[in-house]
Short mmCIF file of N, CA and C in Angstrom, two decimals:
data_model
loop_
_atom_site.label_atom_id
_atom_site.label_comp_id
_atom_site.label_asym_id
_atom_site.label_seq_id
_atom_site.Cartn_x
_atom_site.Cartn_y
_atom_site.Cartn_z
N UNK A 1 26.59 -62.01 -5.85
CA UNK A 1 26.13 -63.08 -6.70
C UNK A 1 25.61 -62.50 -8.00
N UNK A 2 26.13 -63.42 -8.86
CA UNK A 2 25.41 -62.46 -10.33
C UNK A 2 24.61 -63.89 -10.81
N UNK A 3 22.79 -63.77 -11.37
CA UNK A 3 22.35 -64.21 -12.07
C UNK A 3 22.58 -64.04 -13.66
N UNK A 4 22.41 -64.88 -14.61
CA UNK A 4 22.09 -64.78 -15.99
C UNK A 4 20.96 -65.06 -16.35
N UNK A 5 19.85 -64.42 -17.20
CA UNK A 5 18.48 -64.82 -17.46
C UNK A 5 18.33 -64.21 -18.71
N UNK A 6 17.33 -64.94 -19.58
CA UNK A 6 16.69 -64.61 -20.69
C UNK A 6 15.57 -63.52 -20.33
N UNK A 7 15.11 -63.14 -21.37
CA UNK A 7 13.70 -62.00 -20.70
C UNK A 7 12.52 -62.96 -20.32
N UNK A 8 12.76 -64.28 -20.79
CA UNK A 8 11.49 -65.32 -20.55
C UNK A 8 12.05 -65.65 -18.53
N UNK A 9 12.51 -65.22 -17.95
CA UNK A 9 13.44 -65.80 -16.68
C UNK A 9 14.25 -67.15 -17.01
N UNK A 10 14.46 -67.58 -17.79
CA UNK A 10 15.51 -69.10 -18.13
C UNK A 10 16.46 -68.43 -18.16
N UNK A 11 17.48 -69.53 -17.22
CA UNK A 11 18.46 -69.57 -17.06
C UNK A 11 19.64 -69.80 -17.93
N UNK A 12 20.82 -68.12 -18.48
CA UNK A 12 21.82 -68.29 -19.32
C UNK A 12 23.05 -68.72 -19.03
N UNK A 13 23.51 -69.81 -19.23
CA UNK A 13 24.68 -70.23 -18.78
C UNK A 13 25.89 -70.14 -19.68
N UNK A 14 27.43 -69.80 -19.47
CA UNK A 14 28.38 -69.72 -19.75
C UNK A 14 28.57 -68.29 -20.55
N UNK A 15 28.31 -67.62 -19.11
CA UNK A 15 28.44 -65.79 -20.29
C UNK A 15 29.61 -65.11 -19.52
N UNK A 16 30.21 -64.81 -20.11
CA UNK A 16 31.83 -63.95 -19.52
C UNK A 16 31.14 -62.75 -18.51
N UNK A 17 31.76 -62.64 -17.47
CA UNK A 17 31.46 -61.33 -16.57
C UNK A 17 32.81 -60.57 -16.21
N UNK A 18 32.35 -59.17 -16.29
CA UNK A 18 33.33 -58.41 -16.00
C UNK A 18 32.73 -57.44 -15.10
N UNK A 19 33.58 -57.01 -13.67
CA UNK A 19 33.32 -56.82 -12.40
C UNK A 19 34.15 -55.62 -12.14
N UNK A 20 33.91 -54.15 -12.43
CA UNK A 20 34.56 -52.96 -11.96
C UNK A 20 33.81 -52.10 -10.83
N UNK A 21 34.85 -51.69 -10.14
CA UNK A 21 34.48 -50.81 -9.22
C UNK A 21 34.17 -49.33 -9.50
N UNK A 22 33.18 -49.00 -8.61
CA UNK A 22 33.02 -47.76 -9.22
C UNK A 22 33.49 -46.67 -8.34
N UNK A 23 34.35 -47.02 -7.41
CA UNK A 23 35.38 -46.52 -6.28
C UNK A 23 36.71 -46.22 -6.61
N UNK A 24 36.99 -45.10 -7.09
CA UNK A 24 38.49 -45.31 -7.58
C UNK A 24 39.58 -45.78 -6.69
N UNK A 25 38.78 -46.05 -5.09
CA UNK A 25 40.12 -46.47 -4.01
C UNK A 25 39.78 -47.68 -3.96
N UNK A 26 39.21 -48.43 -4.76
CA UNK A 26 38.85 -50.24 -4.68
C UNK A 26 39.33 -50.90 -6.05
N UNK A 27 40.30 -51.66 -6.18
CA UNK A 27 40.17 -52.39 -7.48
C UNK A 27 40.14 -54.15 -6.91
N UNK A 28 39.20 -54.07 -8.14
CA UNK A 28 39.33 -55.71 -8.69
C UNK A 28 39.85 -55.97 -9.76
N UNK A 29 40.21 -57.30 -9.35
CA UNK A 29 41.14 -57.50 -10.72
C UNK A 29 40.00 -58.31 -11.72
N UNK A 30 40.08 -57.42 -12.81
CA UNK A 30 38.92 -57.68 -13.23
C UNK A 30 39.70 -58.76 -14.95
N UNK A 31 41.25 -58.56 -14.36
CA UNK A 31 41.87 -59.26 -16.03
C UNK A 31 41.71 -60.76 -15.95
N UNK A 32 41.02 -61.59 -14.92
CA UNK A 32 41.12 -62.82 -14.94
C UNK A 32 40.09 -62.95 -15.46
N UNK A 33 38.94 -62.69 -16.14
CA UNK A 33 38.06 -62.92 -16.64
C UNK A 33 36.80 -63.85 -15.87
N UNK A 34 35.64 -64.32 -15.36
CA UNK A 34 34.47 -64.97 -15.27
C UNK A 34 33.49 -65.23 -15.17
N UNK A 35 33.32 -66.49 -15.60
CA UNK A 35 32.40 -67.15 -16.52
C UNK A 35 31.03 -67.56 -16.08
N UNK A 36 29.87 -67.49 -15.97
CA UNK A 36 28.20 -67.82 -15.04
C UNK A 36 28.58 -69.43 -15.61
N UNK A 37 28.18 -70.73 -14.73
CA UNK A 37 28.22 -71.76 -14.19
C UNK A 37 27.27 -72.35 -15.40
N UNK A 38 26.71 -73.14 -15.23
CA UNK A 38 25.36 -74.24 -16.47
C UNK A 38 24.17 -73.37 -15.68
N UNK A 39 24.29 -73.08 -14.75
CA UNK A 39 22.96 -72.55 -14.01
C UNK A 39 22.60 -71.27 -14.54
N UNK A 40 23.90 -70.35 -14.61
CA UNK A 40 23.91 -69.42 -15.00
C UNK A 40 24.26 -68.34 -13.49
N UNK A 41 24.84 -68.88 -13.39
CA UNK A 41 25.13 -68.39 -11.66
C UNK A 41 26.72 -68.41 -11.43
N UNK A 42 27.09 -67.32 -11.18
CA UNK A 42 28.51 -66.95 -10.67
C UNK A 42 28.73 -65.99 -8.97
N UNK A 43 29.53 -66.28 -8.56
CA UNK A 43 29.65 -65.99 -6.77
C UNK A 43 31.20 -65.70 -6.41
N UNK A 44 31.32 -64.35 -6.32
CA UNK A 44 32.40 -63.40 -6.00
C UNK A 44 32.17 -63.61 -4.55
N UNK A 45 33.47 -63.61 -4.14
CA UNK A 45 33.32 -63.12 -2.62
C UNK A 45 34.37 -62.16 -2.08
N UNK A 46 33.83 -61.86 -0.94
CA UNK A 46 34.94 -60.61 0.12
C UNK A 46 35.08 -59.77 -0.95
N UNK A 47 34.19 -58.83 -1.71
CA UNK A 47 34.27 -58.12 -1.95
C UNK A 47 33.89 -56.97 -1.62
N UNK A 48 34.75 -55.69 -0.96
CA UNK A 48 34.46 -54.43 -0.32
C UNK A 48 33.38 -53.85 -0.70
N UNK A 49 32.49 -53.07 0.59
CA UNK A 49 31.23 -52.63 0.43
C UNK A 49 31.32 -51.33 -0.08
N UNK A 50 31.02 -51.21 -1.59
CA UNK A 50 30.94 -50.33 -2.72
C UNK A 50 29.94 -50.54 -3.68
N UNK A 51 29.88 -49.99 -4.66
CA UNK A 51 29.13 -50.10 -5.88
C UNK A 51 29.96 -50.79 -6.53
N UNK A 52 29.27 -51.67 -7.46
CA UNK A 52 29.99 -51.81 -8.92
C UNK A 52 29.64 -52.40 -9.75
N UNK A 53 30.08 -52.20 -11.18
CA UNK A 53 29.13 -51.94 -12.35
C UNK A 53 29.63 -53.75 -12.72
N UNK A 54 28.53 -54.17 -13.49
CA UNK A 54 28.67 -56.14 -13.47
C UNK A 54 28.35 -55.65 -15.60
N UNK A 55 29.35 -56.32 -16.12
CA UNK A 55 28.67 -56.19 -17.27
C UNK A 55 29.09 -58.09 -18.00
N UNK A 56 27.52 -58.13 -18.83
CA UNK A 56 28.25 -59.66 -19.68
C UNK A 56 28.99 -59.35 -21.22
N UNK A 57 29.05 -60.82 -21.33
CA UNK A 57 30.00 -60.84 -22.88
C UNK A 57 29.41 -62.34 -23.24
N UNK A 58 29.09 -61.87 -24.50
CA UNK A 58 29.41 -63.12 -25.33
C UNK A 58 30.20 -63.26 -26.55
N UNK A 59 30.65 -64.15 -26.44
CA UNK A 59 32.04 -64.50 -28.08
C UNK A 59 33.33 -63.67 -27.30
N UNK A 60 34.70 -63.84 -28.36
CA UNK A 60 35.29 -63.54 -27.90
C UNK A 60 36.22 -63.27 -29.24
N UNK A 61 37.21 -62.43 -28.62
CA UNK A 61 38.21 -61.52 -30.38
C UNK A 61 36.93 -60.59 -30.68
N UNK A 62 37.21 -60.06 -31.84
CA UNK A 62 36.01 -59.00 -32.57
C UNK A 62 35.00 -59.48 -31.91
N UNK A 63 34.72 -60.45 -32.12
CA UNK A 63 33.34 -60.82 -32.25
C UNK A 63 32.20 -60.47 -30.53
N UNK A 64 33.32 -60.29 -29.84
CA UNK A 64 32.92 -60.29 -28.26
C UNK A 64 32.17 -58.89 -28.37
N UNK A 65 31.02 -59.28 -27.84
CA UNK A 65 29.94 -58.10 -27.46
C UNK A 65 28.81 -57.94 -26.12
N UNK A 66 29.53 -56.90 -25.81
CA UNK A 66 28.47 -56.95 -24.32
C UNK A 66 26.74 -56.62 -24.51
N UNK A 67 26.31 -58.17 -24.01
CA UNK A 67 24.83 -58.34 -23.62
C UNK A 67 23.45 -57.91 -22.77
N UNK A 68 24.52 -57.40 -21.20
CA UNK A 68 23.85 -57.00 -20.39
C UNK A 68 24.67 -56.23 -19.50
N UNK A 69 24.08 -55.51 -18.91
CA UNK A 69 25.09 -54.84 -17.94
C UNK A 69 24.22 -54.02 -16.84
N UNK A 70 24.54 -53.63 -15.49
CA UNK A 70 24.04 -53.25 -14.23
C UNK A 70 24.24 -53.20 -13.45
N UNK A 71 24.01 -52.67 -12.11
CA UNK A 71 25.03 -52.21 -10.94
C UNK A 71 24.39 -53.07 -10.13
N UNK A 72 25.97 -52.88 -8.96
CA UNK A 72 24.83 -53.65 -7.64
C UNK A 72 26.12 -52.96 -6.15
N UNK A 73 25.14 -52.65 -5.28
CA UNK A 73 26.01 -52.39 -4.08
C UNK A 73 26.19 -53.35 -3.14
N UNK A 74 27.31 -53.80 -2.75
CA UNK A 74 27.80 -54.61 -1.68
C UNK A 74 27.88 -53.76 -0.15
N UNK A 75 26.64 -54.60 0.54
CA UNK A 75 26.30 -53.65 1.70
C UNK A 75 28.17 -54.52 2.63
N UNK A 76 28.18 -53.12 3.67
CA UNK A 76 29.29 -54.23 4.60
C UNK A 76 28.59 -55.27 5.04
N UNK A 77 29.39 -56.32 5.74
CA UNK A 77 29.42 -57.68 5.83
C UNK A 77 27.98 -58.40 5.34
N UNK A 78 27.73 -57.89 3.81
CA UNK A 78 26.52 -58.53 3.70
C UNK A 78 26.91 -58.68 2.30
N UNK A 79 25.52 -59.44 1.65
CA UNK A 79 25.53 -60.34 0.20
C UNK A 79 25.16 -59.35 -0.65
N UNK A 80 24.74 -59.50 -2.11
CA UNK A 80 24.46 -58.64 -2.94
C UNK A 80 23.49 -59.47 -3.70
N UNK A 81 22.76 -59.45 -4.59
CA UNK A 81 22.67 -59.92 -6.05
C UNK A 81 22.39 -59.22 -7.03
N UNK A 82 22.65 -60.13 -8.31
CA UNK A 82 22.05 -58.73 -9.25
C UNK A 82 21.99 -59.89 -10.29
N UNK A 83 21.16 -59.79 -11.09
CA UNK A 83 20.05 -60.54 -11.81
C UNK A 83 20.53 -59.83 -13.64
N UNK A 84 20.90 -59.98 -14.10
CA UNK A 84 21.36 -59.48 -15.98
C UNK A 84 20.31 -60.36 -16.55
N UNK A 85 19.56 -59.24 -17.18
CA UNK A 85 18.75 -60.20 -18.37
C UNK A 85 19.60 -59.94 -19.65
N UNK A 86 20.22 -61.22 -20.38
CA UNK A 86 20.85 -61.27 -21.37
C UNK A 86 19.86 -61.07 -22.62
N UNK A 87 20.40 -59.77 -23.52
CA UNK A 87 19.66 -59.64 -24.81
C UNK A 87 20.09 -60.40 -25.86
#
């Protein structure tokens, strides 16, 4: 599960996420691009128990610049979260 938050904790909604592994024997396909919800809340699933690095975006062409970024490990058959405070 990935949160979006301001440094105040409010909730950032509609920020691009990009989801790599940090396993070179695991890929995700990370070219479909997505997006945190109005809540600011996005939910991957069945994803293999590894590390991997969660980074955001906002804008897009030139203008796209990553906001936040941070790891999170996916225990086996268990959940994750990881919380991005957007700058």
């Amino acid at each position: 599960e990935v949160y979006t938050r301001d440094s105040a904790g409010r909730r950032v909604p509609m920020v691009d996420i990009v989801v790599d592994s940090e396993d070179d024997r695991v890929s995700v396909n990370t070219d479909i691009g997505f997006t945190t919800d109005e809540d600011g809340h996005l939910l991957h699933k069945n994803y293999p128990a590894v590390a991997y690095r969660v980074r955001a975006f906002r804008g897009s062409g030139d203008d796209r610049v990553q906001v936040a970024e941070g790891l999170v490990i996916v225990p086996a058959n268990g959940r994750a979260t990881i919380r991005l405070i957007i700058k």
